[in-house]
mmCIF file of C-alpha atoms and ligand atoms in Angstrom:
data_model
loop_
_atom_site.group_PDB
_atom_site.id
_atom_site.type_symbol
_atom_site.label_atom_id
_atom_site.label_comp_id
_atom_site.label_asym_id
_atom_site.label_seq_id
_atom_site.Cartn_x
_atom_site.Cartn_y
_atom_site.Cartn_z
ATOM 1 C CA UNK A 1 18.154 -49.040 -176.198
ATOM 2 C CA UNK A 2 14.891 -50.817 -176.918
ATOM 3 C CA UNK A 3 15.142 -54.592 -177.302
ATOM 4 C CA UNK A 4 14.754 -55.902 -180.832
ATOM 5 C CA UNK A 5 13.375 -59.436 -180.794
ATOM 6 C CA UNK A 6 13.994 -62.188 -183.306
ATOM 7 C CA UNK A 7 10.277 -62.718 -183.920
ATOM 8 C CA UNK A 8 7.597 -61.523 -181.544
ATOM 9 C CA UNK A 9 3.788 -61.816 -181.579
ATOM 10 C CA UNK A 10 1.981 -59.222 -183.686
ATOM 11 C CA UNK A 11 -1.715 -58.765 -182.954
ATOM 12 C CA UNK A 12 -4.049 -56.970 -185.349
ATOM 13 C CA UNK A 13 -6.569 -55.813 -182.738
ATOM 14 C CA UNK A 14 -9.390 -58.116 -183.855
ATOM 15 C CA UNK A 15 -8.033 -60.966 -181.753
ATOM 16 C CA UNK A 16 -9.153 -59.125 -178.642
ATOM 17 C CA UNK A 17 -12.650 -58.744 -180.051
ATOM 18 C CA UNK A 18 -12.914 -62.486 -180.774
ATOM 19 C CA UNK A 19 -11.502 -63.445 -177.362
ATOM 20 C CA UNK A 20 -14.064 -61.130 -175.754
ATOM 21 C CA UNK A 21 -16.796 -62.890 -177.746
ATOM 22 C CA UNK A 22 -15.540 -66.219 -176.407
ATOM 23 C CA UNK A 23 -15.730 -64.853 -172.851
ATOM 24 C CA UNK A 24 -19.140 -63.245 -173.359
ATOM 25 C CA UNK A 25 -20.583 -66.539 -174.647
ATOM 26 C CA UNK A 26 -18.683 -68.585 -172.029
ATOM 27 C CA UNK A 27 -16.994 -70.844 -174.590
ATOM 28 C CA UNK A 28 -13.914 -71.210 -172.375
ATOM 29 C CA UNK A 29 -13.218 -74.835 -173.285
ATOM 30 C CA UNK A 30 -11.500 -76.979 -175.897
ATOM 31 C CA UNK A 31 -14.732 -76.826 -177.901
ATOM 32 C CA UNK A 32 -16.766 -73.941 -179.280
ATOM 33 C CA UNK A 33 -17.617 -71.727 -182.270
ATOM 34 C CA UNK A 34 -14.205 -70.048 -182.556
ATOM 35 C CA UNK A 35 -12.471 -73.404 -182.672
ATOM 36 C CA UNK A 36 -14.773 -74.478 -185.502
ATOM 37 C CA UNK A 37 -14.274 -71.202 -187.323
ATOM 38 C CA UNK A 38 -10.493 -71.306 -186.933
ATOM 39 C CA UNK A 39 -10.439 -74.783 -188.484
ATOM 40 C CA UNK A 40 -12.714 -73.703 -191.337
ATOM 41 C CA UNK A 41 -10.623 -70.600 -191.984
ATOM 42 C CA UNK A 42 -7.371 -72.574 -192.116
ATOM 43 C CA UNK A 43 -9.013 -75.129 -194.385
ATOM 44 C CA UNK A 44 -10.023 -72.359 -196.796
ATOM 45 C CA UNK A 45 -6.626 -70.709 -196.564
ATOM 46 C CA UNK A 46 -4.640 -73.846 -197.426
ATOM 47 C CA UNK A 47 -6.925 -74.896 -200.248
ATOM 48 C CA UNK A 48 -9.341 -77.420 -198.805
ATOM 49 C CA UNK A 49 -7.397 -79.920 -196.682
ATOM 50 C CA UNK A 50 -9.270 -80.843 -193.499
ATOM 51 C CA UNK A 51 -7.960 -79.408 -190.225
ATOM 52 C CA UNK A 52 -7.751 -80.404 -186.555
ATOM 53 C CA UNK A 53 -6.679 -77.518 -184.296
ATOM 54 C CA UNK A 54 -4.513 -78.854 -181.458
ATOM 55 C CA UNK A 55 -2.557 -77.737 -178.420
ATOM 56 C CA UNK A 56 0.760 -77.615 -180.310
ATOM 57 C CA UNK A 57 2.595 -78.513 -183.482
ATOM 58 C CA UNK A 58 4.443 -81.168 -181.497
ATOM 59 C CA UNK A 59 1.110 -82.783 -180.529
ATOM 60 C CA UNK A 60 0.100 -82.715 -184.213
ATOM 61 C CA UNK A 61 3.257 -84.628 -185.176
ATOM 62 C CA UNK A 62 2.707 -87.124 -182.367
ATOM 63 C CA UNK A 63 -0.843 -87.792 -183.601
ATOM 64 C CA UNK A 64 0.333 -88.043 -187.236
ATOM 65 C CA UNK A 65 2.766 -90.809 -186.281
ATOM 66 C CA UNK A 66 0.082 -92.633 -184.297
ATOM 67 C CA UNK A 67 -2.391 -92.373 -187.181
ATOM 68 C CA UNK A 68 0.184 -94.117 -189.378
ATOM 69 C CA UNK A 69 0.406 -96.884 -186.745
ATOM 70 C CA UNK A 70 4.061 -96.250 -186.070
ATOM 71 C CA UNK A 71 5.425 -97.848 -182.922
ATOM 72 C CA UNK A 72 8.159 -99.814 -181.221
ATOM 73 C CA UNK A 73 10.912 -100.984 -183.562
ATOM 74 C CA UNK A 74 9.802 -98.829 -186.505
ATOM 75 C CA UNK A 75 12.081 -96.296 -188.157
ATOM 76 C CA UNK A 76 11.069 -92.786 -189.227
ATOM 77 C CA UNK A 77 13.164 -90.570 -191.487
ATOM 78 C CA UNK A 78 13.412 -86.940 -190.399
ATOM 79 C CA UNK A 79 15.254 -83.847 -191.605
ATOM 80 C CA UNK A 80 18.351 -83.417 -189.433
ATOM 81 C CA UNK A 81 18.481 -79.657 -189.862
ATOM 82 C CA UNK A 82 15.491 -78.643 -187.722
ATOM 83 C CA UNK A 83 14.138 -77.830 -184.282
ATOM 84 C CA UNK A 84 14.020 -80.804 -181.878
ATOM 85 C CA UNK A 85 10.200 -80.735 -181.916
ATOM 86 C CA UNK A 86 10.304 -82.327 -185.399
ATOM 87 C CA UNK A 87 12.084 -85.400 -184.062
ATOM 88 C CA UNK A 88 10.940 -85.702 -180.430
ATOM 89 C CA UNK A 89 7.529 -87.248 -181.305
ATOM 90 C CA UNK A 90 9.291 -90.148 -183.072
ATOM 91 C CA UNK A 91 10.570 -91.179 -179.657
ATOM 92 C CA UNK A 92 7.118 -90.672 -178.036
ATOM 93 C CA UNK A 93 5.884 -93.652 -180.096
ATOM 94 C CA UNK A 94 9.069 -95.630 -179.301
ATOM 95 C CA UNK A 95 10.245 -95.545 -182.897
ATOM 96 C CA UNK A 96 13.795 -94.766 -184.074
ATOM 97 C CA UNK A 97 14.691 -91.572 -185.922
ATOM 98 C CA UNK A 98 16.905 -91.755 -189.004
ATOM 99 C CA UNK A 99 18.287 -88.348 -189.914
ATOM 100 C CA UNK A 100 18.840 -86.990 -193.417
ATOM 101 C CA UNK A 101 21.012 -83.997 -194.270
ATOM 102 C CA UNK A 102 20.095 -80.799 -196.115
ATOM 103 C CA UNK A 103 20.918 -79.798 -199.656
ATOM 104 C CA UNK A 104 22.479 -76.482 -200.479
ATOM 105 C CA UNK A 105 19.754 -74.733 -202.400
ATOM 106 C CA UNK A 106 16.747 -74.945 -200.083
ATOM 107 C CA UNK A 107 18.642 -75.868 -196.876
ATOM 108 C CA UNK A 108 15.927 -78.515 -196.446
ATOM 109 C CA UNK A 109 16.052 -82.310 -196.868
ATOM 110 C CA UNK A 110 18.341 -83.571 -199.617
ATOM 111 C CA UNK A 111 16.421 -85.853 -202.036
ATOM 112 C CA UNK A 112 19.704 -87.583 -202.861
ATOM 113 C CA UNK A 113 20.455 -88.550 -199.252
ATOM 114 C CA UNK A 114 16.811 -89.355 -198.629
ATOM 115 C CA UNK A 115 16.963 -92.000 -201.331
ATOM 116 C CA UNK A 116 20.319 -93.265 -200.069
ATOM 117 C CA UNK A 117 18.865 -93.546 -196.553
ATOM 118 C CA UNK A 118 15.768 -95.436 -197.700
ATOM 119 C CA UNK A 119 17.809 -97.855 -199.825
ATOM 120 C CA UNK A 120 20.236 -98.521 -197.002
ATOM 121 C CA UNK A 121 17.515 -99.019 -194.380
ATOM 122 C CA UNK A 122 15.619 -101.346 -196.761
ATOM 123 C CA UNK A 123 18.824 -103.353 -197.322
ATOM 124 C CA UNK A 124 19.058 -103.770 -193.531
ATOM 125 C CA UNK A 125 15.480 -105.038 -193.431
ATOM 126 C CA UNK A 126 14.186 -101.802 -191.853
ATOM 127 C CA UNK A 127 12.013 -100.055 -194.392
ATOM 128 C CA UNK A 128 11.143 -96.605 -192.948
ATOM 129 C CA UNK A 129 7.518 -96.173 -191.908
ATOM 130 C CA UNK A 130 7.332 -92.436 -192.632
ATOM 131 C CA UNK A 131 9.290 -89.367 -193.722
ATOM 132 C CA UNK A 132 9.058 -86.131 -191.731
ATOM 133 C CA UNK A 133 9.977 -83.370 -194.175
ATOM 134 C CA UNK A 134 10.652 -79.991 -192.551
ATOM 135 C CA UNK A 135 10.297 -76.595 -194.259
ATOM 136 C CA UNK A 136 12.730 -74.384 -192.400
ATOM 137 C CA UNK A 137 12.302 -70.671 -191.955
ATOM 138 C CA UNK A 138 9.210 -70.655 -194.196
ATOM 139 C CA UNK A 139 10.812 -71.928 -197.391
ATOM 140 C CA UNK A 140 9.976 -74.975 -199.487
ATOM 141 C CA UNK A 141 12.090 -78.080 -200.002
ATOM 142 C CA UNK A 142 12.559 -79.901 -203.320
ATOM 143 C CA UNK A 143 8.997 -81.120 -202.871
ATOM 144 C CA UNK A 144 8.527 -82.798 -206.268
ATOM 145 C CA UNK A 145 11.734 -84.812 -205.978
ATOM 146 C CA UNK A 146 10.949 -85.848 -202.410
ATOM 147 C CA UNK A 147 7.399 -86.898 -203.283
ATOM 148 C CA UNK A 148 8.725 -88.921 -206.231
ATOM 149 C CA UNK A 149 11.058 -90.818 -203.874
ATOM 150 C CA UNK A 150 8.355 -91.279 -201.224
ATOM 151 C CA UNK A 151 6.054 -92.713 -203.906
ATOM 152 C CA UNK A 152 8.758 -94.872 -205.465
ATOM 153 C CA UNK A 153 9.427 -96.620 -202.139
ATOM 154 C CA UNK A 154 5.871 -96.251 -200.887
ATOM 155 C CA UNK A 155 6.744 -94.395 -197.664
ATOM 156 C CA UNK A 156 4.119 -91.921 -196.327
ATOM 157 C CA UNK A 157 5.167 -88.269 -196.151
ATOM 158 C CA UNK A 158 4.423 -86.023 -193.155
ATOM 159 C CA UNK A 159 5.187 -82.351 -193.746
ATOM 160 C CA UNK A 160 6.420 -80.346 -190.782
ATOM 161 C CA UNK A 161 5.235 -76.940 -191.996
ATOM 162 C CA UNK A 162 5.371 -75.457 -188.477
ATOM 163 C CA UNK A 163 7.377 -72.509 -189.804
ATOM 164 C CA UNK A 164 5.795 -72.354 -193.236
ATOM 165 C CA UNK A 165 2.150 -71.292 -192.963
ATOM 166 C CA UNK A 166 1.518 -68.901 -195.863
ATOM 167 C CA UNK A 167 4.265 -70.376 -198.059
ATOM 168 C CA UNK A 168 3.652 -72.272 -201.296
ATOM 169 C CA UNK A 169 5.310 -74.616 -203.766
ATOM 170 C CA UNK A 170 4.036 -74.325 -207.341
ATOM 171 C CA UNK A 171 1.136 -72.278 -206.006
ATOM 172 C CA UNK A 172 -0.030 -74.927 -203.497
ATOM 173 C CA UNK A 173 0.226 -74.484 -199.739
ATOM 174 C CA UNK A 174 3.151 -76.221 -198.037
ATOM 175 C CA UNK A 175 1.736 -78.793 -195.641
ATOM 176 C CA UNK A 176 -0.814 -80.085 -198.182
ATOM 177 C CA UNK A 177 1.402 -82.328 -200.333
ATOM 178 C CA UNK A 178 1.900 -85.349 -198.093
ATOM 179 C CA UNK A 179 -0.316 -87.802 -196.274
ATOM 180 C CA UNK A 180 -0.538 -85.253 -193.454
ATOM 181 C CA UNK A 181 0.934 -81.859 -192.618
ATOM 182 C CA UNK A 182 1.369 -79.907 -189.400
ATOM 183 C CA UNK A 183 1.458 -76.219 -188.482
ATOM 184 C CA UNK A 184 2.467 -74.442 -185.276
ATOM 185 C CA UNK A 185 0.962 -71.319 -183.735
ATOM 186 C CA UNK A 186 3.530 -70.936 -180.992
ATOM 187 C CA UNK A 187 4.413 -67.435 -179.823
ATOM 188 C CA UNK A 188 7.323 -66.901 -182.198
ATOM 189 C CA UNK A 189 5.720 -68.324 -185.358
ATOM 190 C CA UNK A 190 4.332 -66.254 -188.218
ATOM 191 C CA UNK A 191 0.906 -66.188 -186.567
ATOM 192 C CA UNK A 192 0.228 -67.289 -183.025
ATOM 193 C CA UNK A 193 -2.560 -68.468 -180.747
ATOM 194 C CA UNK A 194 -0.082 -68.035 -177.845
ATOM 195 C CA UNK A 195 0.473 -71.786 -178.117
ATOM 196 C CA UNK A 196 -1.157 -74.190 -180.529
ATOM 197 C CA UNK A 197 -0.868 -76.262 -183.662
ATOM 198 C CA UNK A 198 -2.831 -78.029 -186.361
ATOM 199 C CA UNK A 199 -2.887 -81.328 -188.187
ATOM 200 C CA UNK A 200 -4.083 -81.131 -191.795
ATOM 201 C CA UNK A 201 -4.890 -83.772 -194.373
ATOM 202 C CA UNK A 202 -7.028 -84.372 -197.440
ATOM 203 C CA UNK A 203 -7.926 -87.672 -195.771
ATOM 204 C CA UNK A 204 -10.931 -86.837 -193.614
ATOM 205 C CA UNK A 205 -10.564 -90.039 -191.616
ATOM 206 C CA UNK A 206 -7.175 -88.974 -190.275
ATOM 207 C CA UNK A 207 -8.628 -85.687 -189.117
ATOM 208 C CA UNK A 208 -11.683 -87.124 -187.377
ATOM 209 C CA UNK A 209 -9.508 -89.807 -185.760
ATOM 210 C CA UNK A 210 -7.027 -87.163 -184.609
ATOM 211 C CA UNK A 211 -9.801 -85.180 -182.904
ATOM 212 C CA UNK A 212 -10.974 -88.382 -181.215
ATOM 213 C CA UNK A 213 -7.469 -89.190 -179.915
ATOM 214 C CA UNK A 214 -6.909 -85.540 -178.925
ATOM 215 C CA UNK A 215 -9.942 -85.580 -176.622
ATOM 216 C CA UNK A 216 -9.087 -88.678 -174.552
ATOM 217 C CA UNK A 217 -10.452 -91.242 -177.057
ATOM 218 C CA UNK A 218 -13.986 -91.270 -175.691
ATOM 219 C CA UNK A 219 -16.200 -93.911 -177.229
ATOM 220 C CA UNK A 220 -19.743 -93.119 -178.191
ATOM 221 C CA UNK A 221 -21.545 -93.861 -174.901
ATOM 222 C CA UNK A 222 -23.473 -91.867 -172.271
ATOM 223 C CA UNK A 223 -20.837 -92.715 -169.643
ATOM 224 C CA UNK A 224 -17.101 -92.367 -170.124
ATOM 225 C CA UNK A 225 -15.990 -95.430 -172.038
ATOM 226 C CA UNK A 226 -12.578 -96.023 -173.607
ATOM 227 C CA UNK A 227 -11.280 -98.788 -175.825
ATOM 228 C CA UNK A 228 -7.960 -97.124 -176.498
ATOM 229 C CA UNK A 229 -5.492 -94.672 -174.979
ATOM 230 C CA UNK A 230 -6.275 -91.013 -175.586
ATOM 231 C CA UNK A 231 -4.561 -87.654 -175.199
ATOM 232 C CA UNK A 232 -5.492 -84.141 -174.118
ATOM 233 C CA UNK A 233 -4.297 -82.354 -177.256
ATOM 234 C CA UNK A 234 -7.226 -80.201 -178.402
ATOM 235 C CA UNK A 235 -6.905 -76.441 -178.830
ATOM 236 C CA UNK A 236 -8.921 -74.246 -176.511
ATOM 237 C CA UNK A 237 -11.707 -72.077 -177.958
ATOM 238 C CA UNK A 238 -10.016 -69.025 -176.396
ATOM 239 C CA UNK A 239 -6.755 -69.737 -178.228
ATOM 240 C CA UNK A 240 -8.700 -70.388 -181.422
ATOM 241 C CA UNK A 241 -10.347 -66.953 -181.046
ATOM 242 C CA UNK A 242 -6.859 -65.403 -181.160
ATOM 243 C CA UNK A 243 -6.127 -67.564 -184.208
ATOM 244 C CA UNK A 244 -9.230 -66.349 -186.077
ATOM 245 C CA UNK A 245 -7.961 -62.776 -185.756
ATOM 246 C CA UNK A 246 -4.407 -63.718 -186.657
ATOM 247 C CA UNK A 247 -5.396 -65.597 -189.789
ATOM 248 C CA UNK A 248 -7.118 -62.462 -191.108
ATOM 249 C CA UNK A 249 -3.782 -60.658 -191.297
ATOM 250 C CA UNK A 250 -1.503 -63.601 -192.181
ATOM 251 C CA UNK A 251 -0.992 -62.486 -195.792
ATOM 252 C CA UNK A 252 -0.198 -58.972 -194.650
ATOM 253 C CA UNK A 253 2.360 -60.336 -192.200
ATOM 254 C CA UNK A 254 3.934 -62.492 -194.897
ATOM 255 C CA UNK A 255 4.349 -59.382 -197.044
ATOM 256 C CA UNK A 256 5.923 -57.490 -194.139
ATOM 257 C CA UNK A 257 8.360 -60.317 -193.421
ATOM 258 C CA UNK A 258 9.206 -60.560 -197.107
ATOM 259 C CA UNK A 259 9.826 -56.820 -197.006
ATOM 260 C CA UNK A 260 12.284 -57.290 -194.107
ATOM 261 C CA UNK A 261 14.114 -59.881 -196.183
ATOM 262 C CA UNK A 262 14.356 -57.560 -199.208
ATOM 263 C CA UNK A 263 15.618 -54.734 -197.042
ATOM 264 C CA UNK A 264 18.349 -56.863 -195.451
ATOM 265 C CA UNK A 265 19.323 -58.301 -198.820
ATOM 266 C CA UNK A 266 19.737 -54.871 -200.414
ATOM 267 C CA UNK A 267 21.596 -53.424 -197.443
ATOM 268 C CA UNK A 268 23.893 -56.382 -196.863
ATOM 269 C CA UNK A 269 24.812 -57.008 -200.480
ATOM 270 C CA UNK A 270 28.479 -57.714 -199.708
ATOM 271 C CA UNK A 271 30.901 -60.462 -200.669
ATOM 272 C CA UNK A 272 30.869 -63.018 -197.837
ATOM 273 C CA UNK A 273 27.208 -62.725 -196.816
ATOM 274 C CA UNK A 274 24.726 -65.110 -198.453
ATOM 275 C CA UNK A 275 20.967 -65.223 -198.061
ATOM 276 C CA UNK A 276 18.713 -68.274 -198.002
ATOM 277 C CA UNK A 277 17.249 -68.650 -201.504
ATOM 278 C CA UNK A 278 13.772 -68.846 -202.910
ATOM 279 C CA UNK A 279 14.050 -71.252 -205.844
ATOM 280 C CA UNK A 280 11.791 -72.228 -208.805
ATOM 281 C CA UNK A 281 8.095 -71.817 -208.257
ATOM 282 C CA UNK A 282 8.367 -71.351 -204.505
ATOM 283 C CA UNK A 283 6.982 -68.555 -202.389
ATOM 284 C CA UNK A 284 8.483 -68.296 -198.913
ATOM 285 C CA UNK A 285 6.721 -66.649 -195.986
ATOM 286 C CA UNK A 286 10.202 -65.435 -194.936
ATOM 287 C CA UNK A 287 9.373 -66.310 -191.350
ATOM 288 C CA UNK A 288 12.998 -65.621 -190.493
ATOM 289 C CA UNK A 289 15.608 -63.945 -192.658
ATOM 290 C CA UNK A 290 18.745 -66.096 -192.455
ATOM 291 C CA UNK A 291 22.244 -65.339 -193.649
ATOM 292 C CA UNK A 292 25.565 -67.134 -193.753
ATOM 293 C CA UNK A 293 28.755 -65.261 -192.937
ATOM 294 C CA UNK A 294 32.079 -66.356 -194.437
ATOM 295 C CA UNK A 295 34.796 -65.422 -191.906
ATOM 296 C CA UNK A 296 37.456 -65.477 -194.648
ATOM 297 C CA UNK A 297 35.904 -62.359 -196.144
ATOM 298 C CA UNK A 298 35.780 -60.461 -192.844
ATOM 299 C CA UNK A 299 39.241 -60.813 -191.279
ATOM 300 C CA UNK A 300 38.145 -63.950 -189.458
ATOM 301 C CA UNK A 301 35.008 -62.460 -187.911
ATOM 302 C CA UNK A 302 32.419 -65.171 -187.482
ATOM 303 C CA UNK A 303 28.663 -65.266 -187.161
ATOM 304 C CA UNK A 304 29.225 -65.690 -183.411
ATOM 305 C CA UNK A 305 31.140 -62.380 -183.301
ATOM 306 C CA UNK A 306 28.177 -60.769 -185.050
ATOM 307 C CA UNK A 307 25.669 -62.388 -182.720
ATOM 308 C CA UNK A 308 27.531 -61.259 -179.590
ATOM 309 C CA UNK A 309 28.068 -57.731 -180.909
ATOM 310 C CA UNK A 310 24.359 -57.379 -181.653
ATOM 311 C CA UNK A 311 23.442 -58.858 -178.278
ATOM 312 C CA UNK A 312 25.397 -56.021 -176.645
ATOM 313 C CA UNK A 313 23.183 -53.622 -178.581
ATOM 314 C CA UNK A 314 20.081 -55.367 -177.251
ATOM 315 C CA UNK A 315 19.363 -57.046 -180.604
ATOM 316 C CA UNK A 316 18.371 -60.709 -180.542
ATOM 317 C CA UNK A 317 19.716 -62.955 -183.308
ATOM 318 C CA UNK A 318 20.146 -66.729 -183.253
ATOM 319 C CA UNK A 319 22.404 -69.333 -184.878
ATOM 320 C CA UNK A 320 20.629 -71.578 -187.388
ATOM 321 C CA UNK A 321 19.230 -74.818 -185.943
ATOM 322 C CA UNK A 322 21.851 -77.189 -184.609
ATOM 323 C CA UNK A 323 21.321 -80.393 -186.628
ATOM 324 C CA UNK A 324 19.678 -83.296 -184.807
ATOM 325 C CA UNK A 325 22.510 -85.725 -185.642
ATOM 326 C CA UNK A 326 24.830 -83.428 -183.616
ATOM 327 C CA UNK A 327 22.522 -83.265 -180.583
ATOM 328 C CA UNK A 328 23.654 -85.302 -177.570
ATOM 329 C CA UNK A 329 20.190 -86.817 -177.251
ATOM 330 C CA UNK A 330 20.040 -87.946 -180.906
ATOM 331 C CA UNK A 331 23.649 -88.508 -181.988
ATOM 332 C CA UNK A 332 23.420 -92.289 -181.571
ATOM 333 C CA UNK A 333 20.877 -92.597 -184.388
ATOM 334 C CA UNK A 334 21.665 -93.190 -188.080
ATOM 335 C CA UNK A 335 22.503 -90.175 -190.250
ATOM 336 C CA UNK A 336 22.841 -89.875 -194.019
ATOM 337 C CA UNK A 337 24.470 -86.851 -195.578
ATOM 338 C CA UNK A 338 27.537 -84.836 -196.445
ATOM 339 C CA UNK A 339 27.374 -82.437 -193.483
ATOM 340 C CA UNK A 340 25.788 -79.543 -195.400
ATOM 341 C CA UNK A 341 23.672 -78.821 -192.329
ATOM 342 C CA UNK A 342 26.775 -78.774 -190.090
ATOM 343 C CA UNK A 343 28.284 -76.127 -192.340
ATOM 344 C CA UNK A 344 25.062 -74.064 -192.226
ATOM 345 C CA UNK A 345 24.955 -74.326 -188.438
ATOM 346 C CA UNK A 346 28.564 -73.153 -188.299
ATOM 347 C CA UNK A 347 28.162 -69.991 -190.350
ATOM 348 C CA UNK A 348 24.445 -69.202 -190.269
ATOM 349 C CA UNK A 349 22.517 -66.557 -188.361
ATOM 350 C CA UNK A 350 18.791 -65.700 -188.109
ATOM 351 C CA UNK A 351 18.131 -61.963 -188.081
ATOM 352 C CA UNK A 352 15.265 -60.142 -186.369
ATOM 353 C CA UNK A 353 12.333 -60.779 -188.692
ATOM 354 C CA UNK A 354 9.064 -59.848 -186.991
ATOM 355 C CA UNK A 355 6.225 -58.261 -188.948
ATOM 356 C CA UNK A 356 6.181 -55.539 -186.278
ATOM 357 C CA UNK A 357 9.751 -54.269 -186.770
ATOM 358 C CA UNK A 358 10.036 -50.544 -187.479
ATOM 359 C CA UNK A 359 12.348 -49.009 -190.070
ATOM 360 C CA UNK A 360 14.424 -47.794 -187.137
ATOM 361 C CA UNK A 361 14.761 -51.347 -185.830
ATOM 362 C CA UNK A 362 15.832 -52.646 -189.240
ATOM 363 C CA UNK A 363 18.364 -49.816 -189.621
ATOM 364 C CA UNK A 364 19.811 -50.623 -186.197
ATOM 365 C CA UNK A 365 20.275 -54.308 -187.115
ATOM 366 C CA UNK A 366 21.944 -53.521 -190.435
ATOM 367 C CA UNK A 367 24.112 -50.820 -188.830
ATOM 368 C CA UNK A 368 25.228 -53.243 -186.125
ATOM 369 C CA UNK A 369 26.157 -55.928 -188.649
ATOM 370 C CA UNK A 370 28.060 -53.479 -190.867
ATOM 371 C CA UNK A 371 29.940 -52.074 -187.878
ATOM 372 C CA UNK A 372 31.256 -55.414 -186.768
ATOM 373 C CA UNK A 373 31.944 -56.915 -190.194
ATOM 374 C CA UNK A 374 32.955 -53.991 -192.393
ATOM 375 C CA UNK A 375 34.390 -51.200 -190.230
ATOM 376 C CA UNK A 376 37.909 -52.494 -189.715
ATOM 377 C CA UNK A 377 38.293 -54.303 -193.019
ATOM 378 C CA UNK A 378 41.488 -53.246 -194.804
HETATM 379 C C1 PLP B 1 7.885 -74.646 -183.743
HETATM 380 C C2 PLP B 1 8.228 -75.896 -184.458
HETATM 381 C C3 PLP B 1 7.625 -77.122 -184.125
HETATM 382 C C4 PLP B 1 6.788 -77.332 -182.903
HETATM 383 O O1 PLP B 1 5.662 -76.583 -182.787
HETATM 384 P P1 PLP B 1 5.055 -76.300 -181.307
HETATM 385 O O2 PLP B 1 3.731 -75.697 -181.639
HETATM 386 O O3 PLP B 1 5.986 -75.358 -180.649
HETATM 387 O O4 PLP B 1 4.942 -77.600 -180.614
HETATM 388 C C5 PLP B 1 7.924 -78.235 -184.893
HETATM 389 N N1 PLP B 1 8.757 -78.159 -185.927
HETATM 390 C C6 PLP B 1 9.373 -77.003 -186.274
HETATM 391 C C7 PLP B 1 10.266 -76.996 -187.457
HETATM 392 C C8 PLP B 1 9.136 -75.841 -185.541
HETATM 393 O O5 PLP B 1 9.775 -74.721 -185.863
#
């Protein structure tokens, strides 16, 4: 049986044309017309914020922290329920992560525990230097509440919108609410440049400074002169050429992924399976369709039973992110919450969600889930 992937790259055909252009004009470098166009196209797409295209979303977060002058001894608040790439850059600048739990509705950062964390850190004389707010699986967080708290305590907000390109909150692109936002174009994301990322901000200075740091911090001189440490974080023009083609069909891919979600939701409308919500005024890109499975409703069958049964049928699914405060490498750091994310990790599963899934693929996934959960129910 053909392998069904969780989320695989989906080219439109134009990418090849743009990559060929890059080859024909010999712009095989981290500079060139496709890189400029990709940045302009993203800028237009997200409503005007300035854009630096980079080698990865992780690099974008690293630069964001450096642009806020975060370093040794500083603390940075980060969503606990996320991929490690959200938190790793905090350690690159020798700062300390402080993890905040999820709330039930969005599965993203809890405003309540965010405020508790800030108050407690302030009382210990350690006012956080930034908040990294993650939008998991393409859905918004309680953005208004979080911004209100960030403003109240005057802590800059960085949005990790790596999974959320194409999603909005109150009609505005996720990633454009905070001081800075980041996107990822890794191979499994909603659009891909094979590997890549972007830093975005309405503050033009951040973006020009990020490009400077991303190209080895070269001073303005005929020779190579450096007054600070730089990085090699720029996106290549060849990758950007792929991105130009991908951005053209982003909205179409969002619709296809939203269609997958609707299909799963209709087919798996059974007591004991819950779907991640889309709440007030939010529009999710439905990067991944995620469900929770209550073993009590299925004779003790767990999400792990479902995952393993599907794996045998050559269908890739994945548990939800294991929270950072449970990770061996991060468990020594402070955590504020009520373990909502631990519960989600326990019972949650990401289903195959690519924009290139066929109806046959979707039927196979649903059939596999029904077989394991519903067949032998008394
Ligand atoms: C993918 C991802 C990143 C990292 O992006 P890369 O481009 O792979 O470095 C960061 N945060 C989240 C939530 C992600 O899913």
